[in-house]
XYZ file of C-alpha atoms in Angstrom:
454
model
C 0.000 0.000 0.000
C 2.790 2.430 0.925
C 4.603 1.585 -2.324
C 1.418 2.268 -4.321
C 0.898 5.648 -2.634
C 4.545 6.655 -3.044
C 4.700 5.531 -6.689
C 1.442 7.390 -7.446
C 2.600 10.642 -5.809
C 5.983 10.515 -7.553
C 4.318 9.833 -10.917
C 1.778 12.633 -10.563
C 4.337 15.086 -9.219
C 6.788 14.413 -12.032
C 4.253 14.507 -14.864
C 2.510 17.636 -13.588
C 5.820 19.405 -12.909
C 7.061 18.633 -16.429
C 3.769 19.822 -17.957
C 3.749 23.100 -16.054
C 7.475 23.623 -16.639
C 6.797 23.502 -20.362
C 4.333 26.388 -19.992
C 6.709 28.254 -17.648
C 9.866 27.863 -19.731
C 8.279 29.040 -22.989
C 6.451 31.897 -21.220
C 9.755 33.189 -19.849
C 11.380 32.757 -23.277
C 8.571 34.843 -24.821
C 9.067 37.651 -22.294
C 5.985 36.981 -20.153
C 6.184 37.637 -16.414
C 5.320 34.467 -14.459
C 3.892 35.168 -10.998
C 3.530 31.626 -9.645
C 4.558 28.096 -10.626
C 2.506 25.579 -8.637
C 2.539 21.783 -8.533
C -0.671 20.839 -6.747
C -3.624 22.857 -5.527
C -4.840 23.999 -2.122
C -2.827 25.118 0.864
C 0.880 25.510 0.017
C 3.052 22.946 1.771
C 6.247 24.516 0.502
C 6.986 27.810 -1.218
C 10.129 29.657 -2.259
C 11.216 32.467 -4.572
C 14.738 32.449 -6.007
C 16.699 35.649 -5.590
C 16.198 37.982 -8.539
C 13.195 36.019 -9.854
C 9.628 37.330 -10.115
C 8.208 33.799 -9.833
C 7.031 32.149 -6.624
C 7.381 28.355 -6.696
C 4.782 26.383 -4.719
C 4.004 22.762 -3.854
C 0.310 22.431 -2.961
C -1.425 20.013 -0.615
C -3.451 18.273 -3.342
C -1.244 16.839 -6.144
C -4.047 16.314 -8.709
C -2.980 19.176 -10.980
C -0.945 22.349 -11.150
C -0.826 25.754 -12.794
C 1.379 28.591 -14.003
C -0.033 32.034 -13.156
C 1.151 34.748 -15.517
C 0.707 38.489 -15.536
C -2.571 39.041 -17.392
C -4.868 42.056 -17.700
C -7.910 39.777 -17.769
C -7.194 38.581 -14.233
C -5.953 41.724 -12.475
C -4.922 45.317 -13.272
C -1.447 45.586 -14.794
C 0.791 48.622 -14.389
C 1.460 50.499 -17.614
C 5.212 49.893 -17.373
C 4.625 46.122 -17.178
C 1.956 45.824 -19.821
C 4.448 44.446 -22.347
C 5.098 41.553 -19.901
C 1.435 40.491 -19.725
C 0.321 37.268 -21.407
C -2.715 38.813 -23.098
C -0.594 41.464 -24.863
C 1.677 38.923 -26.572
C 1.370 38.161 -30.286
C -0.777 35.167 -31.257
C 2.183 32.910 -32.063
C 3.681 33.474 -28.587
C 0.424 32.742 -26.767
C -0.114 29.605 -28.830
C 3.459 28.441 -28.162
C 3.081 28.969 -24.393
C -0.175 26.999 -24.273
C 1.088 24.155 -26.474
C 4.360 23.850 -24.520
C 2.766 21.921 -21.616
C 1.431 18.947 -23.605
C 4.532 18.943 -25.796
C 6.702 18.724 -22.665
C 4.801 15.595 -21.610
C 5.304 14.010 -25.025
C 9.030 14.858 -24.938
C 9.264 13.320 -21.473
C 7.717 10.129 -22.869
C 10.308 10.073 -25.663
C 13.073 10.414 -23.058
C 11.659 7.702 -20.789
C 11.163 5.219 -23.641
C 14.684 6.038 -24.867
C 16.194 5.408 -21.417
C 14.469 2.017 -21.320
C 15.861 1.247 -24.788
C 19.377 2.301 -23.790
C 19.407 0.428 -20.478
C 18.008 -2.740 -22.003
C 15.344 -4.953 -20.528
C 14.912 -8.695 -20.084
C 11.799 -9.719 -22.007
C 10.321 -13.110 -22.954
C 11.337 -14.449 -26.351
C 8.504 -14.371 -28.913
C 7.778 -18.104 -28.774
C 4.023 -18.678 -28.860
C 2.108 -20.653 -26.283
C -0.777 -22.881 -27.319
C -3.601 -20.668 -28.619
C -6.954 -20.396 -26.861
C -9.535 -22.776 -28.333
C -11.759 -21.095 -30.927
C -9.577 -17.986 -31.040
C -8.249 -16.048 -34.018
C -4.776 -17.525 -33.500
C -6.053 -21.116 -33.519
C -8.156 -20.461 -36.622
C -5.057 -19.084 -38.360
C -3.291 -22.406 -37.865
C -1.042 -21.651 -34.892
C -0.537 -24.572 -32.541
C 2.038 -23.347 -30.032
C 5.833 -23.442 -29.949
C 6.258 -21.278 -33.072
C 8.910 -18.554 -32.935
C 7.716 -15.216 -34.333
C 10.663 -13.654 -36.139
C 8.905 -10.845 -38.072
C 5.470 -9.248 -38.013
C 3.469 -6.419 -39.595
C 0.124 -4.650 -39.478
C -2.030 -4.887 -42.599
C -0.001 -4.352 -45.762
C 3.048 -2.873 -44.005
C 6.471 -4.443 -44.504
C 7.428 -7.196 -42.088
C 9.667 -5.929 -39.267
C 11.829 -7.957 -36.850
C 10.168 -8.992 -33.573
C 12.737 -8.825 -30.799
C 10.590 -10.035 -27.914
C 7.116 -11.135 -26.896
C 6.400 -7.568 -25.722
C 6.996 -6.336 -29.287
C 4.451 -8.883 -30.472
C 1.944 -7.992 -27.730
C 2.082 -4.297 -28.701
C 1.500 -5.151 -32.359
C -1.449 -7.400 -31.466
C -2.935 -4.621 -29.328
C -2.726 -2.149 -32.177
C -4.135 -4.637 -34.662
C -7.095 -5.525 -32.446
C -7.976 -1.926 -31.551
C -7.467 -0.575 -35.069
C -9.166 -3.518 -36.796
C -6.106 -4.366 -38.908
C -4.927 -7.889 -39.705
C -1.613 -8.927 -38.183
C 0.832 -10.880 -40.354
C 3.348 -13.138 -38.629
C 6.429 -14.758 -40.109
C 6.919 -17.773 -37.842
C 9.421 -20.572 -37.545
C 7.881 -23.964 -36.783
C 8.191 -25.450 -33.304
C 10.604 -28.028 -34.730
C 12.696 -25.296 -36.380
C 12.262 -26.923 -39.780
C 10.816 -24.049 -41.812
C 9.068 -20.688 -42.045
C 5.542 -19.724 -42.975
C 3.413 -16.585 -42.918
C 0.302 -16.574 -40.771
C -2.449 -13.937 -40.990
C -4.498 -13.153 -37.881
C -7.940 -11.903 -38.938
C -8.631 -9.137 -36.395
C -11.991 -8.272 -37.991
C -13.423 -11.209 -36.022
C -12.774 -9.406 -32.734
C -15.208 -7.049 -31.042
C -12.610 -4.692 -29.582
C -14.904 -2.112 -27.989
C -13.463 -2.940 -24.589
C -9.652 -3.028 -24.302
C -9.605 -5.434 -21.363
C -7.944 -8.711 -20.498
C -10.474 -10.573 -22.657
C -9.047 -8.872 -25.751
C -5.995 -11.150 -25.825
C -8.158 -14.169 -25.033
C -10.130 -13.418 -28.204
C -6.882 -13.080 -30.161
C -5.758 -16.332 -28.563
C -2.171 -15.343 -27.720
C -2.003 -14.866 -23.950
C 1.680 -15.331 -23.263
C 4.977 -16.859 -24.343
C 5.666 -20.592 -24.389
C 6.549 -22.182 -21.044
C 7.163 -25.726 -19.828
C 4.069 -27.177 -18.068
C 5.756 -27.260 -14.668
C 4.049 -26.381 -11.386
C 5.572 -23.651 -9.264
C 4.572 -22.641 -5.743
C 1.613 -24.633 -4.384
C -0.560 -22.670 -1.944
C -1.490 -24.176 1.397
C -4.926 -25.841 1.602
C -5.392 -25.389 -2.158
C -6.901 -27.844 -4.609
C -3.377 -28.663 -5.825
C -2.177 -29.520 -2.306
C -5.275 -31.599 -1.541
C -4.712 -33.549 -4.781
C -1.083 -34.335 -3.924
C 0.549 -32.029 -6.489
C 3.928 -30.523 -5.603
C 6.112 -27.702 -6.803
C 8.356 -28.937 -9.616
C 5.894 -31.479 -11.003
C 6.047 -31.688 -14.809
C 2.512 -32.291 -16.112
C 2.427 -34.741 -19.018
C -1.280 -35.436 -19.409
C -4.650 -34.192 -18.117
C -7.378 -36.769 -18.704
C -6.872 -37.953 -22.278
C -5.086 -34.754 -23.412
C -1.306 -34.564 -23.820
C 0.026 -31.344 -22.288
C 2.653 -29.488 -24.310
C 3.025 -26.136 -22.524
C 1.980 -24.046 -19.545
C -0.674 -22.073 -21.404
C -2.462 -25.209 -22.536
C -2.361 -26.531 -18.961
C -3.891 -23.313 -17.623
C -6.696 -23.576 -20.167
C -7.358 -27.220 -19.283
C -7.609 -26.249 -15.615
C -9.986 -23.359 -16.421
C -12.225 -25.679 -18.447
C -12.416 -28.400 -15.771
C -15.889 -27.250 -14.684
C -19.246 -28.690 -15.728
C -22.401 -26.802 -14.826
C -20.572 -24.687 -12.245
C -19.177 -27.821 -10.556
C -15.509 -28.898 -10.753
C -14.683 -32.197 -12.460
C -11.930 -34.482 -11.182
C -9.499 -35.815 -13.799
C -6.429 -38.085 -13.682
C -3.164 -36.171 -14.158
C 0.041 -37.854 -15.260
C 3.022 -35.995 -13.835
C 6.761 -36.550 -13.833
C 8.335 -36.153 -10.389
C 11.962 -36.948 -9.641
C 12.318 -38.996 -12.818
C 9.234 -41.095 -12.137
C 5.785 -40.831 -13.747
C 2.837 -40.961 -11.372
C -0.924 -40.495 -11.750
C -2.976 -38.272 -9.429
C -6.697 -37.500 -9.333
C -6.972 -33.696 -9.348
C -10.175 -31.900 -8.357
C -9.905 -28.135 -9.023
C -11.877 -25.465 -7.171
C -14.727 -23.752 -9.023
C -14.193 -19.959 -9.085
C -16.763 -17.474 -10.343
C -15.466 -14.915 -12.853
C -17.499 -12.229 -14.644
C -19.716 -14.164 -17.034
C -18.633 -17.731 -16.208
C -17.226 -20.213 -13.701
C -13.699 -21.560 -14.141
C -11.432 -24.104 -12.494
C -8.456 -23.143 -10.310
C -5.942 -25.338 -8.473
C -4.132 -22.759 -6.340
C -0.653 -23.199 -7.816
C 1.612 -21.268 -10.137
C 1.324 -22.985 -13.519
C 4.144 -22.833 -16.066
C 7.904 -22.391 -15.736
C 9.586 -19.091 -16.509
C 9.699 -18.384 -20.268
C 12.903 -18.054 -22.239
C 14.203 -14.470 -21.954
C 16.239 -12.254 -24.252
C 17.920 -8.918 -23.533
C 16.454 -6.141 -25.682
C 18.593 -3.018 -25.905
C 19.512 -0.358 -28.477
C 22.363 1.992 -29.303
C 22.197 5.747 -28.725
C 20.555 6.757 -32.020
C 18.374 3.662 -32.440
C 17.205 3.914 -28.837
C 16.237 7.567 -29.237
C 14.446 6.919 -32.524
C 12.667 3.971 -30.921
C 11.480 6.323 -28.158
C 10.121 8.755 -30.760
C 8.340 5.990 -32.686
C 6.823 4.442 -29.536
C 5.572 7.843 -28.323
C 4.037 8.525 -31.746
C 2.377 5.095 -31.914
C 0.949 5.345 -28.393
C -0.303 8.884 -29.107
C -2.096 7.791 -32.282
C -3.592 4.764 -30.562
C -4.806 6.951 -27.680
C -6.431 9.387 -30.098
C -8.093 6.586 -32.046
C -9.486 5.052 -28.865
C -10.830 8.424 -27.718
C -12.405 8.999 -31.118
C -14.017 5.557 -31.089
C -15.440 6.203 -27.627
C -16.966 9.469 -28.850
C -18.752 7.792 -31.777
C -19.738 4.739 -29.741
C -17.417 2.179 -31.362
C -15.490 1.685 -28.105
C -16.844 1.317 -24.600
C -16.547 4.112 -22.042
C -15.319 1.374 -19.689
C -11.891 1.995 -21.216
C -11.651 5.312 -19.335
C -9.419 5.113 -16.264
C -9.216 7.451 -13.297
C -6.822 8.112 -10.401
C -7.566 4.857 -8.553
C -6.622 2.685 -11.525
C -3.557 4.835 -12.235
C -2.475 4.515 -8.595
C -2.954 0.731 -8.746
C -0.877 0.454 -11.929
C 1.777 2.760 -10.457
C 2.201 0.455 -7.472
C 2.245 -2.693 -9.588
C 4.814 -1.338 -12.052
C 7.031 0.005 -9.259
C 7.004 -3.423 -7.560
C 8.241 -4.961 -10.830
C 11.324 -2.751 -10.987
C 12.578 0.565 -12.332
C 12.227 -0.343 -16.005
C 8.533 -1.220 -15.744
C 7.903 1.928 -13.699
C 9.584 4.062 -16.385
C 7.399 2.429 -19.049
C 4.326 3.195 -16.914
C 5.436 6.840 -16.512
C 5.968 7.145 -20.269
C 2.498 5.756 -21.016
C 0.785 8.125 -18.555
C 2.851 11.051 -19.851
C 1.657 10.360 -23.389
C -1.939 10.115 -22.170
C -1.625 13.418 -20.293
C -0.109 15.155 -23.316
C -2.730 13.851 -25.740
C -5.623 14.571 -23.352
C -4.527 18.184 -22.909
C -4.378 18.699 -26.671
C -8.056 17.754 -27.085
C -10.171 20.737 -28.220
C -12.093 21.035 -24.938
C -12.387 24.661 -23.785
C -10.900 24.138 -20.307
C -7.876 22.237 -21.637
C -4.815 23.518 -23.486
C -6.294 22.219 -26.723
C -9.367 24.376 -26.150
C -7.240 27.507 -25.857
C -5.414 26.507 -29.030
C -8.844 26.217 -30.650
C -9.569 29.826 -29.598
C -6.275 30.962 -31.110
C -7.034 29.114 -34.341
C -10.317 31.048 -34.532
C -8.438 34.275 -33.859
C -5.860 33.490 -36.525
C -8.543 32.717 -39.133
C -10.975 35.561 -38.354
C -8.599 38.194 -37.044
C -10.550 38.619 -33.791
C -10.681 36.757 -30.507
C -13.592 34.759 -29.141
C -16.103 37.054 -27.411
C -16.412 37.003 -23.620
C -19.977 35.683 -23.851
C -18.993 32.753 -26.047
C -15.881 32.148 -23.948
C -18.056 31.776 -20.850
C -20.468 29.400 -22.580
C -17.647 27.248 -23.937
C -15.860 27.126 -20.592
C -19.038 25.946 -18.868
C -19.573 23.286 -21.517
C -15.982 22.141 -21.224
C -16.229 21.859 -17.444
C -19.439 19.823 -17.803
C -17.806 17.406 -20.265
C -14.762 16.974 -18.021
C -16.922 16.336 -14.956
C -18.837 13.643 -16.851
C -15.588 12.026 -18.033
C -14.128 12.123 -14.512
C -17.297 10.605 -13.049
C -17.276 7.753 -15.587
C -13.549 7.154 -14.995
C -14.036 7.060 -11.219
C -16.990 4.667 -11.580
C -14.833 2.423 -13.801
C -12.050 2.523 -11.194
C -14.387 1.427 -8.405
C -15.886 -1.318 -10.585
C -12.449 -2.677 -11.583
C -10.885 -2.570 -8.130
C -13.796 -3.318 -5.831
C -16.526 -4.801 -8.036
């Protein structure tokens, strides 16, 4: 819990500080007087003003936001000798640059974070496919498990090398959400030849980007040996006599070839909401024994599945994925661009009803993910920060009146017509923007509560 809170506060503080610093730095460069730079709202916990600076720096009690307060005649009277330092007196290009600088700073931070991950290198599972889910797109395409994915592409794009299973997972995510077929160049499990496989993503209803998305695709994880790991006390596995280190050879009449297939067989060992006992053949200490295994029946949203209370599947084969200075930086740019486009597409699909509003996430989900990623190590936490930074940058560029994108929309109108938006229209648009944001925040918070406590 403490790790989750700390990781959440650090993430919010960093992303908000970077966003506001973008506004601040460009405002100063444009000759605007900045009165206050605040990370957080409410009662100041800490404040200071560097010698010779006109800006007061503040850390507020509530970290859910921040602001840069500039000299502006619309907010308070400005002395005649300082009028040239006021934000509202600056040329259109300067005002637009100051407003756009915040979201751009978040996108640049994402590029840096992704680049650092590329430069440091990360241990990721090799792109060897587990057995596909029965009836899934992957099974229909002819995949059986054990194939090594060497290259892949979306739609008609050229095949590109796949360095790890995470590369493949990202491509599958994009293909499913964008409705584009995914082409895989795979080496057979026996290593005897190559073939191209096409995953037909049009079969997938991708309105909800949840865990079921990959189940529909049929590729849930990399190939692993069907070995049992830790067995929980008083679990179905312990009651049945299973032990850590057992290699499962057969469940009922089905030969077991990998950990994913074994997990699916366990899930399906329920009939009419009641678990079904089956004989398991396992190898233990060089000997083959047979055990009758009765899983527990566990209710999941929409169905009842079998569970044995043990870690199923050995660790997958890992590879180290790293890049040189230039390639790592370019990879950071490409990943930030791809995530930004995917975020925009998902938002657009939610607006027109092609994607569920359940995809919206709020502070509770972000805090949960922050804690989980931090517990997995620095690299995963940096990837989480990069993803949230992209989301923050893209969100703020949306043309909603209360966001940076809304102000840019005003400036576009001013640039086209030669006059600013009237005060009356400004007030109407601001109220509408606040209403839309409140609705979005309410939906996101409801989704958070449903995911975490439902």
